[in-house]
Amino acid sequence: QVQLVQSGPEVKKPGASVRVSCKASGFTFTNHGFNWVRQAPGAGLEWMAWISGYNGLTNYAQKFKDRVTVTTDTSTNTAYLDLRNLSSDDTAIYYCARGGWAVVGDASDAWGPGTLVTVSS
Amino acid sequence: YALTQPPSVSMAPGQTAKIACGGDNIGSKSVHWYQQKPGQAPVLVVYDDSARPSGIPERFSGSNSGITATLAITKVEAGDEADYYCQVWDTTSGHIVIFGGGTKLTVL
């Protein structure tokens, strides 16, 4: 069955960086892309970035372009989100979600359980 | 590009709930809809305006025309109470994904 297993919760200090991983199983990794979406406490969904599992093509929300890098490791079927220079505003649940391999616009038909990142001094 | 959803919709069990998602010429874009229950990850309920993923009941349907896309849920049940988000792919601002603000469906 399709599974996206995300790394565990993180607590970081302001100015630090965090890496969230998303290990995929139950489907062909390179046939899909991966969206990263976050949700601050009590807030809605916010799209951050997409990466193709096929060719590594990426798209970023303008808001995150300078602080976020998304990558994949096709040898381990894992997608990664790196977020730098954290502030308290980055406290949120971070989701990876399976999307299309070619374009960012395909629907996300499978989601990971989310990773809580807390930024606090 | 922005998507506008009503913050809340309330409906009695058995009725039809309609959740709107407004955007400039949204009818020219593909709209996806997600359901999110408290403490859970979102679940795709409608994609490409009106298609249903396997496992999603026929009670969920979508339409999209002009400046409004709509998610309709017929015969609303208590288990449908959740937040619902619409999503589009915006190519005018550099191939990005936009979510609506979300609508809380309350089943009375």
Short mmCIF file of C-alpha atoms in Angstrom, two decimals:
data_model
loop_
_atom_site.label_atom_id
_atom_site.label_comp_id
_atom_site.label_asym_id
_atom_site.label_seq_id
_atom_site.Cartn_x
_atom_site.Cartn_y
_atom_site.Cartn_z
CA GLN A 1 0.00 0.00 0.00
CA VAL A 2 1.07 3.57 -0.59
CA GLN A 3 2.91 4.94 2.41
CA LEU A 4 4.74 8.15 3.17
CA VAL A 5 6.64 7.93 6.44
CA GLN A 6 7.93 11.20 7.79
CA SER A 7 10.67 11.91 10.30
CA GLY A 8 9.86 12.68 13.91
CA PRO A 9 9.07 15.94 15.67
CA GLU A 10 11.75 18.59 15.94
CA VAL A 11 12.40 21.40 18.38
CA LYS A 12 14.71 24.09 17.09
CA LYS A 13 15.99 27.46 18.22
CA PRO A 14 15.50 30.60 16.14
CA GLY A 15 18.10 30.89 13.41
CA ALA A 16 18.65 27.15 13.19
CA SER A 17 17.88 24.83 10.28
CA VAL A 18 15.73 21.73 10.08
CA ARG A 19 15.53 18.78 7.73
CA VAL A 20 12.32 16.80 7.36
CA SER A 21 12.38 13.49 5.52
CA CYS A 22 9.63 11.58 3.76
CA LYS A 23 10.26 7.94 2.89
CA ALA A 24 7.98 6.51 0.24
CA SER A 25 6.92 2.92 -0.25
CA GLY A 26 4.27 0.95 -2.08
CA PHE A 27 4.69 2.75 -5.41
CA THR A 28 7.33 3.70 -7.96
CA PHE A 29 9.06 6.77 -6.55
CA THR A 30 10.22 8.12 -9.90
CA ASN A 31 6.66 8.08 -11.29
CA HIS A 32 5.64 10.84 -8.92
CA GLY A 33 6.52 14.21 -7.53
CA PHE A 34 6.36 15.39 -3.94
CA ASN A 35 4.76 18.49 -2.52
CA TRP A 36 5.67 20.00 0.80
CA VAL A 37 2.80 21.71 2.58
CA ARG A 38 2.77 23.21 6.04
CA GLN A 39 0.06 24.10 8.50
CA ALA A 40 0.65 26.49 11.38
CA PRO A 41 -1.41 25.97 14.54
CA GLY A 42 -5.05 26.79 13.87
CA ALA A 43 -4.28 27.91 10.33
CA GLY A 44 -4.89 26.61 6.81
CA LEU A 45 -2.67 24.76 4.39
CA GLU A 46 0.30 26.55 2.87
CA TRP A 47 2.16 25.11 -0.12
CA MET A 48 5.93 25.44 0.06
CA ALA A 49 7.56 23.48 -2.75
CA TRP A 50 7.38 20.59 -5.20
CA ILE A 51 10.03 18.27 -6.56
CA SER A 52 9.78 15.70 -9.33
CA GLY A 53 10.88 12.23 -8.29
CA TYR A 54 11.63 11.59 -11.96
CA ASN A 55 14.07 14.34 -12.84
CA GLY A 56 14.51 16.49 -9.72
CA LEU A 57 12.76 19.50 -11.23
CA THR A 58 11.60 21.88 -8.52
CA ASN A 59 9.14 24.70 -7.95
CA TYR A 60 9.08 26.92 -4.88
CA ALA A 61 6.60 29.34 -3.42
CA GLN A 62 8.10 32.81 -3.69
CA LYS A 63 7.85 33.21 0.06
CA PHE A 64 10.24 30.31 0.68
CA LYS A 65 12.61 30.51 -2.27
CA ASP A 66 15.51 31.87 -0.23
CA ARG A 67 15.15 29.55 2.76
CA VAL A 68 13.92 26.22 1.44
CA THR A 69 15.57 23.45 -0.54
CA VAL A 70 13.79 20.26 -1.54
CA THR A 71 15.69 17.21 -2.72
CA THR A 72 15.18 13.53 -3.34
CA ASP A 73 17.28 10.40 -2.97
CA THR A 74 16.02 7.85 -5.46
CA SER A 75 18.27 5.15 -3.98
CA THR A 76 16.25 5.26 -0.76
CA ASN A 77 12.95 6.60 -2.15
CA THR A 78 13.13 9.55 0.19
CA ALA A 79 12.23 13.19 -0.26
CA TYR A 80 13.71 15.91 1.91
CA LEU A 81 12.74 19.41 2.95
CA ASP A 82 15.44 21.71 4.30
CA LEU A 83 14.31 24.94 5.96
CA ARG A 84 16.89 27.46 7.09
CA ASN A 85 16.97 30.48 9.39
CA LEU A 86 13.97 29.36 11.42
CA SER A 87 11.76 31.75 13.32
CA SER A 88 8.77 31.23 15.57
CA ASP A 89 6.56 31.77 12.52
CA ASP A 90 7.87 28.48 11.15
CA THR A 91 6.28 26.50 13.97
CA ALA A 92 3.94 24.21 12.08
CA ILE A 93 3.16 20.70 10.95
CA TYR A 94 5.03 19.92 7.74
CA TYR A 95 3.42 17.45 5.34
CA CYS A 96 4.84 15.69 2.35
CA ALA A 97 2.30 14.67 -0.24
CA ARG A 98 2.54 12.60 -3.41
CA GLY A 99 1.78 14.49 -6.58
CA GLY A 100 2.51 14.34 -10.27
CA TRP A 101 6.00 13.72 -11.62
CA ALA A 102 5.91 16.23 -14.46
CA VAL A 103 4.06 19.29 -13.25
CA VAL A 104 3.38 20.84 -9.92
CA GLY A 105 -0.33 21.15 -10.63
CA ASP A 106 -1.40 17.55 -10.19
CA ALA A 107 -3.44 16.66 -7.15
CA SER A 108 -1.79 15.27 -4.03
CA ASP A 109 -3.37 11.87 -3.68
CA ALA A 110 -1.43 10.56 -0.70
CA TRP A 111 -0.15 12.45 2.31
CA GLY A 112 2.31 11.71 5.06
CA PRO A 113 1.19 12.01 8.68
CA GLY A 114 3.04 15.29 9.13
CA THR A 115 6.07 16.36 11.14
CA LEU A 116 5.70 18.92 13.89
CA VAL A 117 8.47 21.48 13.90
CA THR A 118 8.54 23.77 16.92
CA VAL A 119 10.75 26.83 16.93
CA SER A 120 11.33 28.26 20.36
CA SER A 121 14.13 29.94 22.24
CA TYR B 1 -3.67 34.69 -7.53
CA ALA B 2 -5.97 34.06 -4.59
CA LEU B 3 -8.75 31.61 -3.76
CA THR B 4 -11.63 32.64 -1.54
CA GLN B 5 -13.65 30.21 0.54
CA PRO B 6 -16.34 30.90 3.15
CA PRO B 7 -14.93 30.28 6.62
CA SER B 8 -17.81 28.05 7.62
CA VAL B 9 -20.80 26.16 6.34
CA SER B 10 -23.40 24.44 8.50
CA MET B 11 -25.82 21.78 7.36
CA ALA B 12 -28.25 19.35 8.91
CA PRO B 13 -27.69 15.63 8.36
CA GLY B 14 -29.18 14.39 5.12
CA GLN B 15 -29.01 17.76 3.41
CA THR B 16 -26.66 18.84 0.62
CA ALA B 17 -23.69 20.99 1.55
CA LYS B 18 -22.09 23.19 -1.08
CA ILE B 19 -18.70 24.76 -0.47
CA ALA B 20 -17.60 27.49 -2.87
CA CYS B 21 -14.10 28.39 -3.97
CA GLY B 22 -13.81 31.68 -5.79
CA GLY B 23 -10.98 32.87 -7.99
CA ASP B 24 -10.35 34.94 -11.08
CA ASN B 25 -11.32 32.80 -14.08
CA ILE B 26 -11.01 29.69 -11.94
CA GLY B 27 -13.07 27.86 -14.54
CA SER B 28 -9.96 27.75 -16.73
CA LYS B 29 -7.96 25.91 -14.06
CA SER B 30 -8.13 22.42 -12.60
CA VAL B 31 -9.39 22.46 -9.03
CA HIS B 32 -8.65 19.87 -6.39
CA TRP B 33 -10.45 19.50 -3.07
CA TYR B 34 -9.14 18.10 0.22
CA GLN B 35 -10.88 17.08 3.41
CA GLN B 36 -9.04 17.45 6.69
CA LYS B 37 -10.39 16.15 9.97
CA PRO B 38 -8.94 17.36 13.29
CA GLY B 39 -5.51 15.95 14.01
CA GLN B 40 -5.27 14.21 10.64
CA ALA B 41 -3.54 14.80 7.35
CA PRO B 42 -5.62 16.06 4.43
CA VAL B 43 -7.33 13.58 2.14
CA LEU B 44 -8.03 14.19 -1.54
CA VAL B 45 -11.78 13.98 -2.21
CA VAL B 46 -12.10 15.53 -5.69
CA TYR B 47 -9.46 16.21 -8.35
CA ASP B 48 -9.45 17.88 -11.73
CA ASP B 49 -12.69 19.73 -10.94
CA SER B 50 -14.99 16.72 -10.70
CA ALA B 51 -13.14 13.40 -10.59
CA ARG B 52 -13.28 11.23 -7.48
CA PRO B 53 -10.35 9.16 -6.21
CA SER B 54 -11.09 5.53 -5.51
CA GLY B 55 -12.65 5.04 -2.12
CA ILE B 56 -14.34 8.44 -2.01
CA PRO B 57 -18.14 8.13 -1.82
CA GLU B 58 -20.27 9.27 -4.74
CA ARG B 59 -21.83 11.76 -2.34
CA PHE B 60 -18.82 13.98 -3.02
CA SER B 61 -18.86 15.84 -6.32
CA GLY B 62 -17.26 18.90 -7.83
CA SER B 63 -17.97 21.47 -10.50
CA ASN B 64 -16.07 24.45 -11.85
CA SER B 65 -17.13 27.30 -14.09
CA GLY B 66 -16.48 30.99 -14.45
CA ILE B 67 -15.25 32.43 -11.20
CA THR B 68 -16.46 29.71 -8.83
CA ALA B 69 -15.65 26.08 -8.19
CA THR B 70 -17.97 24.13 -5.92
CA LEU B 71 -17.66 21.01 -3.81
CA ALA B 72 -21.02 19.41 -3.13
CA ILE B 73 -21.64 16.79 -0.48
CA THR B 74 -25.04 15.16 -0.70
CA LYS B 75 -26.75 13.42 2.22
CA VAL B 76 -24.35 14.98 4.70
CA GLU B 77 -23.32 12.76 7.60
CA ALA B 78 -21.72 13.51 10.93
CA GLY B 79 -18.51 11.95 9.64
CA ASP B 80 -18.27 14.62 6.94
CA GLU B 81 -17.62 17.31 9.54
CA ALA B 82 -14.17 18.61 8.65
CA ASP B 83 -12.22 21.43 7.04
CA TYR B 84 -12.29 21.49 3.26
CA TYR B 85 -9.65 23.16 1.09
CA CYS B 86 -9.64 23.92 -2.60
CA GLN B 87 -6.37 24.04 -4.53
CA VAL B 88 -5.27 25.17 -7.97
CA TRP B 89 -2.08 25.37 -9.99
CA ASP B 90 -1.29 28.96 -10.89
CA THR B 91 0.86 29.32 -13.97
CA THR B 92 0.64 33.11 -14.11
CA SER B 93 2.81 33.58 -11.06
CA GLY B 94 5.43 31.00 -11.89
CA HIS B 95 4.00 27.50 -11.57
CA ILE B 96 2.92 27.48 -7.97
CA VAL B 97 0.21 25.82 -5.92
CA ILE B 98 -2.46 27.92 -4.24
CA PHE B 99 -4.77 26.74 -1.47
CA GLY B 100 -7.99 28.39 -0.46
CA GLY B 101 -8.30 29.46 3.14
CA GLY B 102 -10.44 26.47 4.03
CA THR B 103 -14.08 26.00 5.00
CA LYS B 104 -15.20 24.38 8.22
CA LEU B 105 -18.21 22.15 7.57
CA THR B 106 -20.33 21.71 10.67
CA VAL B 107 -23.01 19.03 10.67
CA LEU B 108 -25.77 20.22 12.96
#
